[in-house]
CSV table of N, CA and C in Angstrom, one decimal:
chain,number,residue,atom,x,y,z
Z,1,UNK,N,-9.7,14.2,-25.7
Z,1,UNK,CA,-9.4,13.2,-24.7
Z,1,UNK,C,-8.8,13.9,-23.5
Z,2,UNK,N,-9.2,13.4,-22.4
Z,2,UNK,CA,-8.6,13.9,-21.1
Z,2,UNK,C,-8.6,12.7,-20.1
Z,3,UNK,N,-7.6,12.8,-19.2
Z,3,UNK,CA,-7.4,11.8,-18.2
Z,3,UNK,C,-7.3,12.5,-16.9
Z,4,UNK,N,-8.0,12.1,-15.9
Z,4,UNK,CA,-7.8,12.7,-14.6
Z,4,UNK,C,-8.1,11.7,-13.5
Z,5,UNK,N,-7.7,12.1,-12.3
Z,5,UNK,CA,-7.9,11.3,-11.1
Z,5,UNK,C,-8.8,12.1,-10.2
Z,6,UNK,N,-9.0,11.6,-9.0
Z,6,UNK,CA,-9.8,12.4,-8.0
Z,6,UNK,C,-9.2,13.8,-7.9
Z,7,UNK,N,-10.1,14.8,-8.0
Z,7,UNK,CA,-9.6,16.2,-7.9
Z,7,UNK,C,-9.0,16.6,-6.5
Z,8,UNK,N,-9.3,15.7,-5.5
Z,8,UNK,CA,-8.7,16.1,-4.2
Z,8,UNK,C,-7.2,15.7,-4.1
Z,9,UNK,N,-6.8,14.9,-5.1
Z,9,UNK,CA,-5.4,14.5,-5.1
Z,9,UNK,C,-4.4,15.4,-5.8
Z,10,UNK,N,-4.9,15.9,-6.9
Z,10,UNK,CA,-4.0,16.7,-7.8
Z,10,UNK,C,-4.7,18.0,-8.3
Z,11,UNK,N,-4.0,19.1,-8.1
Z,11,UNK,CA,-4.6,20.4,-8.5
Z,11,UNK,C,-4.9,20.4,-10.0
Z,12,UNK,N,-4.0,19.9,-10.9
Z,12,UNK,CA,-4.3,19.9,-12.3
Z,12,UNK,C,-5.6,19.2,-12.7
Z,13,UNK,N,-5.9,18.1,-11.9
Z,13,UNK,CA,-7.1,17.4,-12.2
Z,13,UNK,C,-8.3,18.2,-11.8
Z,14,UNK,N,-8.2,19.0,-10.7
Z,14,UNK,CA,-9.3,19.9,-10.3
Z,14,UNK,C,-9.5,20.9,-11.4
Z,15,UNK,N,-8.4,21.4,-12.0
Z,15,UNK,CA,-8.5,22.4,-13.1
Z,15,UNK,C,-9.3,21.8,-14.3
Z,16,UNK,N,-9.0,20.5,-14.7
Z,16,UNK,CA,-9.6,19.8,-15.8
Z,16,UNK,C,-11.1,19.7,-15.5
Z,17,UNK,N,-11.5,19.4,-14.2
Z,17,UNK,CA,-12.9,19.3,-13.8
Z,17,UNK,C,-13.6,20.6,-14.0
Z,18,UNK,N,-12.9,21.7,-13.6
Z,18,UNK,CA,-13.5,23.0,-13.8
Z,18,UNK,C,-13.7,23.3,-15.3
Z,19,UNK,N,-12.8,23.0,-16.1
Z,19,UNK,CA,-12.9,23.3,-17.6
Z,19,UNK,C,-14.0,22.5,-18.2
Z,20,UNK,N,-14.1,21.2,-17.8
Z,20,UNK,CA,-15.2,20.4,-18.3
Z,20,UNK,C,-16.5,20.9,-17.9
Z,21,UNK,N,-16.7,21.3,-16.6
Z,21,UNK,CA,-17.9,21.8,-16.1
Z,21,UNK,C,-18.3,23.1,-16.8
Z,22,UNK,N,-17.3,24.0,-17.0
Z,22,UNK,CA,-17.6,25.2,-17.7
Z,22,UNK,C,-18.1,24.9,-19.2
Z,23,UNK,N,-17.5,24.0,-19.8
Z,23,UNK,CA,-17.9,23.6,-21.2
Z,23,UNK,C,-19.3,23.0,-21.2
Z,24,UNK,N,-19.6,22.1,-20.3
Z,24,UNK,CA,-20.9,21.5,-20.2
Z,24,UNK,C,-22.0,22.5,-20.0
Z,25,UNK,N,-21.7,23.5,-19.1
Z,25,UNK,CA,-22.7,24.5,-18.7
Z,25,UNK,C,-22.7,25.7,-19.7
Z,26,UNK,N,-21.9,25.6,-20.7
Z,26,UNK,CA,-21.9,26.7,-21.7
Z,26,UNK,C,-21.2,28.0,-21.3
Z,27,UNK,N,-20.3,27.8,-20.3
Z,27,UNK,CA,-19.6,29.0,-19.7
Z,27,UNK,C,-18.2,29.1,-20.2
Z,28,UNK,N,-17.8,28.3,-21.2
Z,28,UNK,CA,-16.4,28.3,-21.7
Z,28,UNK,C,-16.3,29.3,-22.8
Z,29,UNK,N,-16.4,30.6,-22.5
Z,29,UNK,CA,-16.4,31.7,-23.4
Z,29,UNK,C,-14.9,32.0,-23.9
Z,30,UNK,N,-14.8,32.7,-24.9
Z,30,UNK,CA,-13.4,33.0,-25.5
Z,30,UNK,C,-12.5,33.7,-24.4
Z,31,UNK,N,-13.0,34.5,-23.5
Z,31,UNK,CA,-12.2,35.2,-22.5
Z,31,UNK,C,-11.6,34.1,-21.6
Z,32,UNK,N,-12.5,33.2,-21.2
Z,32,UNK,CA,-12.1,32.2,-20.3
Z,32,UNK,C,-11.0,31.2,-20.9
Z,33,UNK,N,-11.3,30.9,-22.2
Z,33,UNK,CA,-10.3,30.0,-22.9
Z,33,UNK,C,-9.0,30.8,-23.0
Z,34,UNK,N,-9.0,32.1,-23.3
Z,34,UNK,CA,-7.8,32.8,-23.3
Z,34,UNK,C,-7.0,32.8,-22.0
Z,35,UNK,N,-7.8,32.9,-20.9
Z,35,UNK,CA,-7.2,32.9,-19.6
Z,35,UNK,C,-6.6,31.6,-19.3
Z,36,UNK,N,-7.3,30.5,-19.6
Z,36,UNK,CA,-6.7,29.1,-19.4
Z,36,UNK,C,-5.5,29.0,-20.2
Z,37,UNK,N,-5.5,29.4,-21.5
Z,37,UNK,CA,-4.4,29.3,-22.4
Z,37,UNK,C,-3.2,30.0,-21.8
Z,38,UNK,N,-3.4,31.1,-21.3
Z,38,UNK,CA,-2.3,31.9,-20.7
Z,38,UNK,C,-1.7,31.4,-19.4
Z,39,UNK,N,-2.6,30.8,-18.6
Z,39,UNK,CA,-2.1,30.4,-17.2
Z,39,UNK,C,-1.9,28.9,-17.0
Z,40,UNK,N,-2.5,28.1,-17.7
Z,40,UNK,CA,-2.5,26.6,-17.3
Z,40,UNK,C,-1.1,26.0,-17.4
Z,41,UNK,N,-0.2,26.4,-18.4
Z,41,UNK,CA,1.1,25.9,-18.4
Z,41,UNK,C,1.9,26.1,-17.1
Z,42,UNK,N,1.8,27.4,-16.6
Z,42,UNK,CA,2.4,27.7,-15.4
Z,42,UNK,C,1.8,27.0,-14.2
Z,43,UNK,N,0.5,26.9,-14.2
Z,43,UNK,CA,-0.1,26.1,-13.1
Z,43,UNK,C,0.3,24.7,-13.1
Z,44,UNK,N,0.4,24.1,-14.3
Z,44,UNK,CA,0.8,22.7,-14.3
Z,44,UNK,C,2.3,22.5,-13.9
Z,45,UNK,N,3.1,23.4,-14.3
Z,45,UNK,CA,4.5,23.3,-14.0
Z,45,UNK,C,4.7,23.5,-12.4
Z,46,UNK,N,4.0,24.5,-11.9
Z,46,UNK,CA,4.1,24.7,-10.4
Z,46,UNK,C,3.6,23.5,-9.7
Z,47,UNK,N,2.5,22.9,-10.2
Z,47,UNK,CA,1.9,21.7,-9.5
Z,47,UNK,C,2.8,20.5,-9.6
Z,48,UNK,N,3.5,20.4,-10.7
Z,48,UNK,CA,4.5,19.2,-10.8
Z,48,UNK,C,5.6,19.4,-9.8
Z,49,UNK,N,6.1,20.6,-9.7
Z,49,UNK,CA,7.2,20.9,-8.7
Z,49,UNK,C,6.7,20.6,-7.3
Z,50,UNK,N,5.5,21.0,-7.0
Z,50,UNK,CA,5.0,20.8,-5.6
Z,50,UNK,C,4.8,19.3,-5.4
Z,51,UNK,N,4.3,18.6,-6.4
Z,51,UNK,CA,4.1,17.2,-6.3
Z,51,UNK,C,5.4,16.4,-6.0
Z,52,UNK,N,6.4,16.8,-6.8
Z,52,UNK,CA,7.7,16.1,-6.6
Z,52,UNK,C,8.3,16.4,-5.2
Z,53,UNK,N,8.1,17.7,-4.7
Z,53,UNK,CA,8.5,18.0,-3.3
Z,53,UNK,C,7.8,17.2,-2.3
Z,54,UNK,N,6.5,17.1,-2.5
Z,54,UNK,CA,5.7,16.3,-1.5
Z,54,UNK,C,6.1,14.8,-1.5
Z,55,UNK,N,6.4,14.3,-2.7
Z,55,UNK,CA,6.8,12.9,-2.8
Z,55,UNK,C,8.2,12.7,-2.1
Z,56,UNK,N,9.1,13.6,-2.3
Z,56,UNK,CA,10.4,13.5,-1.6
Z,56,UNK,C,10.3,13.7,-0.1
Z,57,UNK,N,9.4,14.6,0.3
Z,57,UNK,CA,9.2,14.8,1.8
Z,57,UNK,C,8.6,13.5,2.4
Z,58,UNK,N,7.7,12.8,1.6
Z,58,UNK,CA,7.1,11.6,2.1
Z,58,UNK,C,8.2,10.5,2.2
Z,59,UNK,N,9.0,10.4,1.2
Z,59,UNK,CA,10.1,9.4,1.3
Z,59,UNK,C,11.0,9.6,2.4
Z,60,UNK,N,11.4,10.9,2.6
Z,60,UNK,CA,12.3,11.2,3.7
Z,60,UNK,C,11.6,11.0,5.1
Z,61,UNK,N,10.4,11.3,5.2
Z,61,UNK,CA,9.6,11.0,6.4
Z,61,UNK,C,9.6,9.5,6.7
Z,62,UNK,N,9.3,8.7,5.6
Z,62,UNK,CA,9.3,7.2,5.8
Z,62,UNK,C,10.7,6.7,6.3
Z,63,UNK,N,11.8,7.3,5.7
Z,63,UNK,CA,13.1,6.9,6.2
Z,63,UNK,C,13.4,7.2,7.6
Z,64,UNK,N,12.9,8.4,8.0
Z,64,UNK,CA,13.1,8.8,9.4
Z,64,UNK,C,12.4,8.0,10.4
Z,65,UNK,N,11.1,7.6,10.0
Z,65,UNK,CA,10.3,6.8,10.9
Z,65,UNK,C,10.9,5.4,11.0
Z,66,UNK,N,11.4,4.9,9.9
Z,66,UNK,CA,12.0,3.5,9.9
Z,66,UNK,C,13.3,3.5,10.8
Z,67,UNK,N,14.1,4.6,10.7
Z,67,UNK,CA,15.2,4.7,11.6
Z,67,UNK,C,14.8,4.8,13.0
Z,68,UNK,N,13.8,5.6,13.3
Z,68,UNK,CA,13.3,5.7,14.7
Z,68,UNK,C,12.8,4.4,15.2
Z,69,UNK,N,12.1,3.6,14.4
Z,69,UNK,CA,11.6,2.3,14.8
Z,69,UNK,C,12.8,1.4,15.1
Z,70,UNK,N,13.8,1.4,14.2
Z,70,UNK,CA,14.9,0.5,14.4
Z,70,UNK,C,15.8,0.9,15.6
Z,71,UNK,N,15.7,2.2,16.0
Z,71,UNK,CA,16.5,2.7,17.2
Z,71,UNK,C,16.1,2.0,18.4
Z,72,UNK,N,14.9,1.4,18.5
Z,72,UNK,CA,14.4,0.7,19.6
Z,72,UNK,C,14.7,-0.8,19.6
Z,73,UNK,N,15.4,-1.2,18.5
Z,73,UNK,CA,15.7,-2.6,18.3
Z,73,UNK,C,17.1,-2.9,17.9
Z,74,UNK,N,18.1,-2.1,18.5
Z,74,UNK,CA,19.5,-2.1,18.0
Z,74,UNK,C,20.2,-3.4,18.2
Z,75,UNK,N,19.9,-4.1,19.2
Z,75,UNK,CA,20.7,-5.4,19.5
Z,75,UNK,C,19.9,-6.6,19.0
Z,76,UNK,N,18.8,-6.4,18.3
Z,76,UNK,CA,18.0,-7.6,17.9
Z,76,UNK,C,18.5,-8.0,16.5
Z,77,UNK,N,18.2,-9.3,16.2
Z,77,UNK,CA,18.6,-9.9,14.9
Z,77,UNK,C,17.4,-10.1,14.1
Z,78,UNK,N,17.5,-9.7,12.8
Z,78,UNK,CA,16.3,-9.8,11.9
Z,78,UNK,C,16.7,-10.5,10.6
Z,79,UNK,N,15.8,-11.1,10.0
Z,79,UNK,CA,16.0,-11.6,8.6
Z,79,UNK,C,15.6,-10.5,7.7
Z,80,UNK,N,16.3,-10.3,6.6
Z,80,UNK,CA,16.0,-9.2,5.7
Z,80,UNK,C,16.5,-9.5,4.3
Z,81,UNK,N,16.2,-8.6,3.4
Z,81,UNK,CA,16.6,-8.7,2.0
Z,81,UNK,C,17.4,-7.5,1.7
Z,82,UNK,N,18.6,-7.7,1.1
Z,82,UNK,CA,19.4,-6.6,0.6
Z,82,UNK,C,18.7,-5.9,-0.5
Z,83,UNK,N,18.4,-4.6,-0.4
Z,83,UNK,CA,17.6,-3.9,-1.4
Z,83,UNK,C,18.5,-2.9,-2.1
Z,84,UNK,N,19.7,-2.7,-1.7
Z,84,UNK,CA,20.6,-1.7,-2.4
Z,84,UNK,C,22.0,-1.8,-1.8
Z,85,UNK,N,23.0,-1.5,-2.7
Z,85,UNK,CA,24.4,-1.5,-2.3
Z,85,UNK,C,25.0,-0.2,-2.7
Z,86,UNK,N,25.7,0.5,-1.8
Z,86,UNK,CA,26.4,1.7,-2.2
Z,86,UNK,C,27.9,1.6,-1.7
Z,87,UNK,N,28.7,2.6,-2.0
Z,87,UNK,CA,30.1,2.6,-1.6
Z,87,UNK,C,30.2,2.6,-0.1
Z,88,UNK,N,29.3,3.1,0.6
Z,88,UNK,CA,29.4,3.3,2.0
Z,88,UNK,C,28.5,2.3,2.8
Z,89,UNK,N,27.8,1.4,2.2
Z,89,UNK,CA,27.0,0.5,2.9
Z,89,UNK,C,26.0,-0.2,2.1
Z,90,UNK,N,25.1,-0.9,2.8
Z,90,UNK,CA,24.0,-1.6,2.1
Z,90,UNK,C,22.6,-1.1,2.7
Z,91,UNK,N,21.6,-1.3,1.9
Z,91,UNK,CA,20.2,-1.1,2.4
Z,91,UNK,C,19.6,-2.5,2.6
Z,92,UNK,N,19.0,-2.7,3.7
Z,92,UNK,CA,18.3,-4.0,4.0
Z,92,UNK,C,16.8,-3.7,4.3
Z,93,UNK,N,16.0,-4.4,3.6
Z,93,UNK,CA,14.5,-4.3,3.8
Z,93,UNK,C,14.0,-5.5,4.6
Z,94,UNK,N,13.3,-5.2,5.6
Z,94,UNK,CA,12.7,-6.3,6.5
Z,94,UNK,C,11.3,-6.7,5.9
Z,95,UNK,N,10.9,-7.9,6.2
Z,95,UNK,CA,9.5,-8.3,5.8
Z,95,UNK,C,8.4,-7.4,6.2
Z,96,UNK,N,8.6,-6.7,7.3
Z,96,UNK,CA,7.5,-5.8,7.8
Z,96,UNK,C,7.7,-4.4,7.1
Z,97,UNK,N,8.4,-4.3,6.1
Z,97,UNK,CA,8.7,-3.1,5.2
Z,97,UNK,C,9.7,-2.1,5.9
Z,98,UNK,N,10.2,-2.4,7.1
Z,98,UNK,CA,11.1,-1.5,7.7
Z,98,UNK,C,12.5,-1.9,7.1
């Protein structure tokens, strides 16, 4: 069993595509299996770290762009929904996702 998405989105999925192609084409020889066995855990771990970093960068970029947008609307009044409460303030989400 294997599960994958579009290989342009995640490097581990690209690796799975390569392994399946090698198997279908009869190129999955013992040396290649040994190489995959030795290296794929590290590749998967590194890919997971990179994916988490990318997600965090995306979230931070979204926050910065929302703050930039709101900086042009400082004295305006908006309806919104409280989406979070902390010791130092609240998070409010507007209907337009800002």
